[in-house]
Amino acid sequence: MYKRRGLIVLFFKPRMMSPSYLPLSDSMAHTQRWPQQGWALLQLYLVVSFSGSEEPVCGYRGDPESPQLSKDGDILLGGIFSFHSSWKNQKDTYMQQPQPLQCTSLNFRDFQFAQAMLFAIEEINKSSDLLPGISLGYILYDSCGSIARSVKVALSLANGNDVESALSKETCLRPAQVQVIMGETSSSPCMAIATVIGPLNIPMISHFATCACLSDKTKYPSFLRTIPSDYHQSRALAHLVKHFGWTWVGAIRTNDDYGNNGMATFTETAQQLGICLEYSVSFFRTDPAEKIQNIIEVIKSSTSKVIVAFLSHMDMDVLIHELSHHNLTGYQWVGSEGWIFDSQTAALDRYHILDGAIGLSIPKAHVTGLKEFMMDLKQFKQSESSAGADRECTGHEDLTGVQNSFTDMSLMPIFNNVYKGVYAVAHALHKLLNCDKTCNNSVKLEPFMVRCHIKKINFKTKEGDEVHFNEDGDPPARYEIINWQPRENDAVDFVTVGLHDASLPPDKQLDLQSDSIIWVPVSVCSEKCPPGTRKVLQKGKPVCCYDCVQCADGEISNTTDSFTCVRCDPEFWPNERRDACIKKEAVFLSYEEIMGALLTAASLFGTCMTAAVAFIFFRYRKTPIVRANNSELSFLLLFSLTLCFLCSLTFIGRPSEWSCMLRHTAFGITFVLCISCVLGKTMVVLMAFRSTLPGSNVMKWFGPAQQRLSVLGFTLIQVIICVLWLTISPPFPFKNFKELKDKIILECALGSPVGFWAVLGYIGLLAILCFIFAFLARKLPDNFNEAKFITFSMLIFCAVWITFIPAYVSSPGKFSVAVEIFAILASSFGLLICIFVPKCYVILLKPEKNTKKNMMGKGAPKSN
């Protein structure tokens, strides 16, 4: 118990919770569960309450800790490294005090990190430019990979609780034993240590703890590091995956703060970039074999071909062992800096499971003299019995030809991080002690002052590396992109294929040389949707799983993986691929197409036929059959029929403003003229036979002048209707987009439907009157009673136009025009053939009947 004036600081060592006397599996599980469940344990170490004014007297509880490596100096630096990676399982009987933790499994990596620290200290002590006259010492502890032990030795570094001081009654008001703590290697131990020493303001500098959570200065105010935060690495990995178009990936992480926090940031960024995780599983190297086997089964059953592994090298080594048993090759591995450039991991991959792996690593570095320093064993001459060896180390062994993890220099970037951390402390002390040629030894060093000066340092190492920290205690985030490329002798080359610099603008951070990369597969849940289709998400699956559905009629998509289709403008229509809008074809009844050509030919044939009949009538104009029944009306009728045939041509061709107004009005007026003539001829026949009755003078009221006036009057009414139609709402050219989806129908809009149907209705009224009069005169005595033929022609005329109405209404586009032309031609041919062909037959083939007597029915009687 430490007693201070007004303050009592109590340290408890809870027997039931210490990993040193838990079973191996339980204690390792305790190690990995520390961030979630171990904060209460930390609070037991440090409890603050009020006290009276007792004298400051120190007492020690528990067993003292002895450092593994130490050296005296004017200023001491502490270090915590996992020289061993595990410990022996001990059973607790609860009858006596548990024995100290017995560490096993020598970890050469962390021993190399410690050597890098010692090298930097030796180099600084020999320098006359940095801390002149001041010697740096060190105290290094082994944490054995145990978080609880890491906290305990951190307190030892802060308190100086070695054996000698533990037995003394000296004051507790002295400063901390060390000014800074170097280490730990992993994130979870660093979180625990930084939580404990944070209130003591002792700075801690880690060389390999990358968890983004350690950037939170409210929780870890005294923590700094010389390796970038995983926040940048996780985002860089997501952008790397996106660069290769991998949208369907699996994820495996270490079940600790490093893996869980790193994967959480990766997942968040991946979702923003449209990347989906088919699965995300976690494990720790001490987990039961069944759990790792389950992960193997998940990989086997998955469809993704890319696996993002946010693992430490120790967990990756365990996973490789299981992957090799199942020969799980053919996957693209994307790795974090924890294992991607580790040569020992590559050496374990004897079945080439990880060939072609790609990931981020700390940029390559070189520290001059460090390799030679590590190979020199004189400084470490001591008995190796503590490590389990049977012979002593003389210090004169030659390691030049030895190839093992101790002589492996592939982790030089991490050694450089340790090196830069020690130099950062030295530069801060140099400024704090106002060193020039000598240093001011009278300055009383306080840990919080050292921490403040470390945060402000900015210098370059002898190799040219710039060292400084941001407000979160993190260095600039720069990574090399490493690709595993196998060689002929089963070795692996770590080939640098790109760089990632988080300090650059987002679009320039990733610089990748894709041509240098081997083994880049395709890993998608669904293939990209080509232009002309849109994505429809599959129910119950991530957004990366979708179906490609062709755009609907009238819509296009001109980009890959489009979620929506865009509707084309009314005058445009999608092409066959539906990736572009093309101008719709304008369709109308033209002279070039077959239907238009046939109708034109029929119109011209009718015109010619009418002209031929007119010529015959003119040639035989003085014959009785021509002179009978008002030849003047016959010629006027032939003229009107010619106009009827010709007006049908106005319906063919591209509609224009003038053609639209002309076609309907010309049709209406010429047909009324035609029907008026027929009506006049019918009335002449009827009146002629009425005038033969005694006392009847009807013909004087319906002579040639009255006949002309009737035709003119009937036609004038139609002209008035057409003028009103054209004045109020005339027909106009119209683009019809509704009838045909992929074509524009050019037609003439009626303008006023009332006007159109008034024109047709008036023609129908005259046709009905004509039919009635002809029907009444059909049985009048005469060898050539024209009323019979007029009746038949009117029947044809009415039948044609009655069937025209539904056909016209139901026919789309140019076919409605064709129906109207057909009705015009059919009715015109009906009138021409029924009224004039019989007369031409008599004129040309039966001239003997073309006599007045025969016309009057007074010819010679027929022979028996």
Tab-separated table of N, CA, C and O in Angstrom, residues 160-230:
chain	number	residue	atom	x	y	z
A	160	GLY	N	8.865	0.874	-10.000
A	160	GLY	CA	10.218	0.455	-9.654
A	160	GLY	C	10.201	-0.604	-8.578
A	160	GLY	O	11.039	-0.601	-7.687
A	161	ASN	N	9.243	-1.533	-8.643
A	161	ASN	CA	9.078	-2.508	-7.559
A	161	ASN	C	9.966	-3.716	-7.757
A	161	ASN	O	9.515	-4.845	-7.851
A	162	ASP	N	11.274	-3.452	-7.826
A	162	ASP	CA	12.184	-4.590	-7.850
A	162	ASP	C	12.368	-5.092	-6.409
A	162	ASP	O	11.787	-4.570	-5.470
A	163	VAL	N	13.240	-6.069	-6.248
A	163	VAL	CA	13.359	-6.711	-4.932
A	163	VAL	C	13.871	-5.740	-3.892
A	163	VAL	O	13.385	-5.690	-2.768
A	164	GLU	N	14.861	-4.941	-4.252
A	164	GLU	CA	15.458	-4.048	-3.267
A	164	GLU	C	14.476	-3.007	-2.776
A	164	GLU	O	14.299	-2.778	-1.578
A	165	SER	N	13.806	-2.337	-3.714
A	165	SER	CA	12.889	-1.287	-3.291
A	165	SER	C	11.670	-1.845	-2.580
A	165	SER	O	11.065	-1.190	-1.741
A	166	ALA	N	11.344	-3.071	-2.871
A	166	ALA	CA	10.173	-3.649	-2.219
A	166	ALA	C	10.404	-3.875	-0.733
A	166	ALA	O	9.471	-3.863	0.059
A	167	LEU	N	11.685	-4.087	-0.349
A	167	LEU	CA	11.984	-4.361	1.056
A	167	LEU	C	12.274	-3.086	1.831
A	167	LEU	O	12.476	-3.140	3.045
A	168	SER	N	12.350	-1.967	1.195
A	168	SER	CA	12.703	-0.710	1.873
A	168	SER	C	11.446	0.003	2.321
A	168	SER	O	10.335	-0.332	1.934
A	169	LYS	N	11.646	1.019	3.152
A	169	LYS	CA	10.548	1.857	3.633
A	169	LYS	C	10.709	3.271	3.108
A	169	LYS	O	10.391	4.244	3.794
A	170	GLU	N	11.166	3.398	1.873
A	170	GLU	CA	11.420	4.736	1.344
A	170	GLU	C	10.117	5.421	0.977
A	170	GLU	O	9.052	4.803	0.899
A	171	THR	N	10.219	6.715	0.726
A	171	THR	CA	9.032	7.519	0.431
A	171	THR	C	8.390	7.118	-0.888
A	171	THR	O	9.062	6.647	-1.796
A	172	CYS	N	7.075	7.344	-0.966
A	172	CYS	CA	6.343	7.047	-2.192
A	172	CYS	C	6.221	8.268	-3.086
A	172	CYS	O	5.560	8.209	-4.123
A	173	LEU	N	6.809	9.379	-2.705
A	173	LEU	CA	6.651	10.607	-3.462
A	173	LEU	C	7.696	10.752	-4.556
A	173	LEU	O	7.756	11.771	-5.228
A	174	ARG	N	8.544	9.748	-4.751
A	174	ARG	CA	9.557	9.850	-5.782
A	174	ARG	C	8.918	9.712	-7.168
A	174	ARG	O	7.830	9.165	-7.301
A	175	PRO	N	9.598	10.177	-8.235
A	175	PRO	CA	9.033	10.089	-9.588
A	175	PRO	C	9.014	8.644	-10.087
A	175	PRO	O	9.564	7.738	-9.466
A	176	ALA	N	8.368	8.466	-11.234
A	176	ALA	CA	8.279	7.144	-11.844
A	176	ALA	C	9.671	6.638	-12.190
A	176	ALA	O	10.607	7.410	-12.431
A	177	GLN	N	9.796	5.318	-12.194
A	177	GLN	CA	11.105	4.711	-12.456
A	177	GLN	C	11.567	4.966	-13.886
A	177	GLN	O	12.755	5.188	-14.123
A	178	VAL	N	10.632	4.908	-14.869
A	178	VAL	CA	10.982	5.120	-16.272
A	178	VAL	C	10.203	6.314	-16.809
A	178	VAL	O	9.132	6.665	-16.303
A	179	GLN	N	10.755	6.973	-17.846
A	179	GLN	CA	10.114	8.138	-18.439
A	179	GLN	C	9.162	7.765	-19.574
A	179	GLN	O	8.292	8.549	-19.943
A	180	VAL	N	9.322	6.593	-20.102
A	180	VAL	CA	8.484	6.154	-21.211
A	180	VAL	C	8.513	4.633	-21.252
A	180	VAL	O	9.475	4.008	-20.787
A	181	ILE	N	7.433	4.050	-21.793
A	181	ILE	CA	7.362	2.606	-21.967
A	181	ILE	C	7.259	2.317	-23.452
A	181	ILE	O	6.360	2.818	-24.136
A	182	MET	N	8.156	1.490	-23.950
A	182	MET	CA	8.141	1.067	-25.351
A	182	MET	C	7.428	-0.281	-25.455
A	182	MET	O	7.760	-1.226	-24.747
A	183	GLY	N	6.482	-0.390	-26.355
A	183	GLY	CA	5.721	-1.637	-26.527
A	183	GLY	C	4.244	-1.339	-26.314
A	183	GLY	O	3.861	-0.184	-26.192
A	184	GLU	N	3.439	-2.293	-26.277
A	184	GLU	CA	3.551	-3.700	-26.596
A	184	GLU	C	3.365	-3.901	-28.099
A	184	GLU	O	3.101	-2.975	-28.840
A	185	THR	N	3.451	-5.168	-28.501
A	185	THR	CA	3.343	-5.462	-29.924
A	185	THR	C	1.897	-5.523	-30.404
A	185	THR	O	1.606	-5.142	-31.524
A	186	SER	N	0.972	-5.981	-29.575
A	186	SER	CA	-0.418	-6.164	-29.966
A	186	SER	C	-1.305	-5.060	-29.391
A	186	SER	O	-0.934	-4.378	-28.429
A	187	SER	N	-2.495	-4.934	-29.974
A	187	SER	CA	-3.393	-3.848	-29.591
A	187	SER	C	-4.043	-4.074	-28.231
A	187	SER	O	-4.110	-3.149	-27.412
A	188	SER	N	-4.520	-5.289	-27.967
A	188	SER	CA	-5.241	-5.528	-26.710
A	188	SER	C	-4.375	-5.285	-25.483
A	188	SER	O	-4.816	-4.617	-24.535
A	189	PRO	N	-3.129	-5.803	-25.425
A	189	PRO	CA	-2.281	-5.462	-24.274
A	189	PRO	C	-2.025	-3.960	-24.149
A	189	PRO	O	-1.990	-3.426	-23.034
A	190	CYS	N	-1.866	-3.297	-25.288
A	190	CYS	CA	-1.629	-1.843	-25.243
A	190	CYS	C	-2.823	-1.116	-24.654
A	190	CYS	O	-2.667	-0.137	-23.906
A	191	MET	N	-4.038	-1.556	-24.990
A	191	MET	CA	-5.229	-0.925	-24.431
A	191	MET	C	-5.257	-1.074	-22.916
A	191	MET	O	-5.572	-0.124	-22.181
A	192	ALA	N	-4.926	-2.274	-22.450
A	192	ALA	CA	-4.930	-2.502	-21.008
A	192	ALA	C	-3.858	-1.667	-20.305
A	192	ALA	O	-4.119	-1.025	-19.281
A	193	ILE	N	-2.650	-1.672	-20.867
A	193	ILE	CA	-1.552	-0.917	-20.246
A	193	ILE	C	-1.838	0.573	-20.277
A	193	ILE	O	-1.650	1.294	-19.286
A	194	ALA	N	-2.309	1.083	-21.445
A	194	ALA	CA	-2.564	2.513	-21.571
A	194	ALA	C	-3.666	2.975	-20.637
A	194	ALA	O	-3.656	4.113	-20.162
A	195	THR	N	-4.614	2.082	-20.338
A	195	THR	CA	-5.675	2.438	-19.389
A	195	THR	C	-5.103	2.627	-17.984
A	195	THR	O	-5.509	3.526	-17.243
A	196	VAL	N	-4.132	1.783	-17.621
A	196	VAL	CA	-3.557	1.840	-16.267
A	196	VAL	C	-2.592	3.008	-16.127
A	196	VAL	O	-2.640	3.759	-15.148
A	197	ILE	N	-1.700	3.179	-17.077
A	197	ILE	CA	-0.666	4.206	-16.927
A	197	ILE	C	-1.125	5.573	-17.429
A	197	ILE	O	-0.416	6.564	-17.237
A	198	GLY	N	-2.296	5.619	-18.051
A	198	GLY	CA	-2.796	6.912	-18.521
A	198	GLY	C	-2.918	7.940	-17.416
A	198	GLY	O	-2.446	9.081	-17.556
A	199	PRO	N	-3.548	7.600	-16.272
A	199	PRO	CA	-3.637	8.582	-15.173
A	199	PRO	C	-2.286	8.981	-14.612
A	199	PRO	O	-2.157	10.022	-13.971
A	200	LEU	N	-1.258	8.147	-14.833
A	200	LEU	CA	0.080	8.469	-14.343
A	200	LEU	C	0.869	9.318	-15.329
A	200	LEU	O	2.016	9.700	-15.040
A	201	ASN	N	0.259	9.555	-16.528
A	201	ASN	CA	0.866	10.407	-17.555
A	201	ASN	C	2.163	9.851	-18.113
A	201	ASN	O	2.974	10.603	-18.686
A	202	ILE	N	2.416	8.573	-17.947
A	202	ILE	CA	3.626	7.975	-18.515
A	202	ILE	C	3.373	7.669	-19.983
A	202	ILE	O	2.456	6.902	-20.301
A	203	PRO	N	4.127	8.254	-20.888
A	203	PRO	CA	3.891	7.989	-22.312
A	203	PRO	C	4.237	6.543	-22.674
A	203	PRO	O	5.168	5.956	-22.128
A	204	MET	N	3.465	6.013	-23.622
A	204	MET	CA	3.681	4.653	-24.116
A	204	MET	C	3.741	4.723	-25.643
A	204	MET	O	2.843	5.275	-26.285
A	205	ILE	N	4.770	4.163	-26.238
A	205	ILE	CA	4.952	4.204	-27.688
A	205	ILE	C	4.999	2.767	-28.205
A	205	ILE	O	5.915	2.018	-27.869
A	206	SER	N	4.018	2.409	-29.013
A	206	SER	CA	3.960	1.061	-29.575
A	206	SER	C	4.456	1.089	-31.023
A	206	SER	O	4.280	2.064	-31.741
A	207	HIS	N	5.057	-0.014	-31.407
A	207	HIS	CA	5.600	-0.140	-32.754
A	207	HIS	C	4.708	-0.959	-33.678
A	207	HIS	O	4.927	-1.005	-34.891
A	208	PHE	N	3.675	-1.643	-33.098
A	208	PHE	CA	2.894	-2.547	-33.946
A	208	PHE	C	1.437	-2.663	-33.516
A	208	PHE	O	0.709	-3.506	-34.039
A	209	ALA	N	0.981	-1.855	-32.566
A	209	ALA	CA	-0.412	-1.871	-32.141
A	209	ALA	C	-1.194	-0.921	-33.047
A	209	ALA	O	-1.012	0.293	-32.981
A	210	THR	N	-2.050	-1.469	-33.882
A	210	THR	CA	-2.675	-0.671	-34.943
A	210	THR	C	-4.158	-0.390	-34.729
A	210	THR	O	-4.770	0.278	-35.559
A	211	CYS	N	-4.780	-0.889	-33.677
A	211	CYS	CA	-6.218	-0.707	-33.487
A	211	CYS	C	-6.584	0.773	-33.512
A	211	CYS	O	-5.971	1.607	-32.833
A	212	ALA	N	-7.595	1.096	-34.303
A	212	ALA	CA	-8.019	2.493	-34.426
A	212	ALA	C	-8.541	3.036	-33.104
A	212	ALA	O	-8.514	4.256	-32.864
A	213	CYS	N	-9.000	2.145	-32.229
A	213	CYS	CA	-9.550	2.591	-30.947
A	213	CYS	C	-8.501	3.289	-30.091
A	213	CYS	O	-8.834	4.121	-29.241
A	214	LEU	N	-7.213	2.970	-30.309
A	214	LEU	CA	-6.147	3.578	-29.509
A	214	LEU	C	-5.897	5.041	-29.859
A	214	LEU	O	-5.125	5.723	-29.184
A	215	SER	N	-6.549	5.522	-30.912
A	215	SER	CA	-6.431	6.945	-31.267
A	215	SER	C	-7.343	7.814	-30.419
A	215	SER	O	-7.283	9.044	-30.515
A	216	ASP	N	-8.194	7.182	-29.624
A	216	ASP	CA	-9.110	7.930	-28.758
A	216	ASP	C	-8.339	8.464	-27.556
A	216	ASP	O	-8.040	7.725	-26.615
A	217	LYS	N	-8.039	9.738	-27.561
A	217	LYS	CA	-7.214	10.322	-26.500
A	217	LYS	C	-7.978	10.537	-25.200
A	217	LYS	O	-7.353	10.791	-24.162
A	218	THR	N	-9.304	10.445	-25.245
A	218	THR	CA	-10.046	10.525	-23.986
A	218	THR	C	-9.870	9.261	-23.159
A	218	THR	O	-9.911	9.301	-21.932
A	219	LYS	N	-9.647	8.121	-23.824
A	219	LYS	CA	-9.428	6.859	-23.121
A	219	LYS	C	-7.947	6.556	-22.935
A	219	LYS	O	-7.554	5.989	-21.915
A	220	TYR	N	-7.150	6.935	-23.920
A	220	TYR	CA	-5.730	6.591	-23.896
A	220	TYR	C	-4.905	7.847	-24.155
A	220	TYR	O	-4.290	7.997	-25.212
A	221	PRO	N	-4.870	8.760	-23.184
A	221	PRO	CA	-4.217	10.049	-23.426
A	221	PRO	C	-2.703	9.965	-23.582
A	221	PRO	O	-2.092	10.825	-24.223
A	222	SER	N	-2.075	8.929	-23.018
A	222	SER	CA	-0.610	8.870	-23.046
A	222	SER	C	-0.090	7.896	-24.097
A	222	SER	O	1.106	7.615	-24.125
A	223	PHE	N	-0.964	7.393	-24.974
A	223	PHE	CA	-0.547	6.393	-25.954
A	223	PHE	C	-0.138	7.050	-27.269
A	223	PHE	O	-0.831	7.922	-27.797
A	224	LEU	N	1.002	6.614	-27.815
A	224	LEU	CA	1.469	7.028	-29.124
A	224	LEU	C	1.953	5.784	-29.865
A	224	LEU	O	2.173	4.732	-29.251
A	225	ARG	N	2.159	5.905	-31.147
A	225	ARG	CA	2.647	4.762	-31.915
A	225	ARG	C	3.362	5.246	-33.166
A	225	ARG	O	3.119	6.351	-33.661
A	226	THR	N	4.235	4.379	-33.650
A	226	THR	CA	4.993	4.690	-34.862
A	226	THR	C	4.502	3.888	-36.059
A	226	THR	O	5.188	3.823	-37.082
A	227	ILE	N	3.343	3.276	-35.927
A	227	ILE	CA	2.704	2.551	-37.025
A	227	ILE	C	1.323	3.164	-37.233
A	227	ILE	O	0.665	3.555	-36.266
A	228	PRO	N	0.850	3.285	-38.477
A	228	PRO	CA	-0.436	3.952	-38.711
A	228	PRO	C	-1.606	3.197	-38.079
A	228	PRO	O	-1.559	1.992	-37.837
A	229	SER	N	-2.664	3.941	-37.844
A	229	SER	CA	-3.889	3.365	-37.295
A	229	SER	C	-4.567	2.473	-38.334
A	229	SER	O	-4.519	2.718	-39.537
A	230	ASP	N	-5.232	1.441	-37.820
A	230	ASP	CA	-5.979	0.544	-38.706
A	230	ASP	C	-7.155	1.234	-39.378
A	230	ASP	O	-7.730	0.680	-40.328
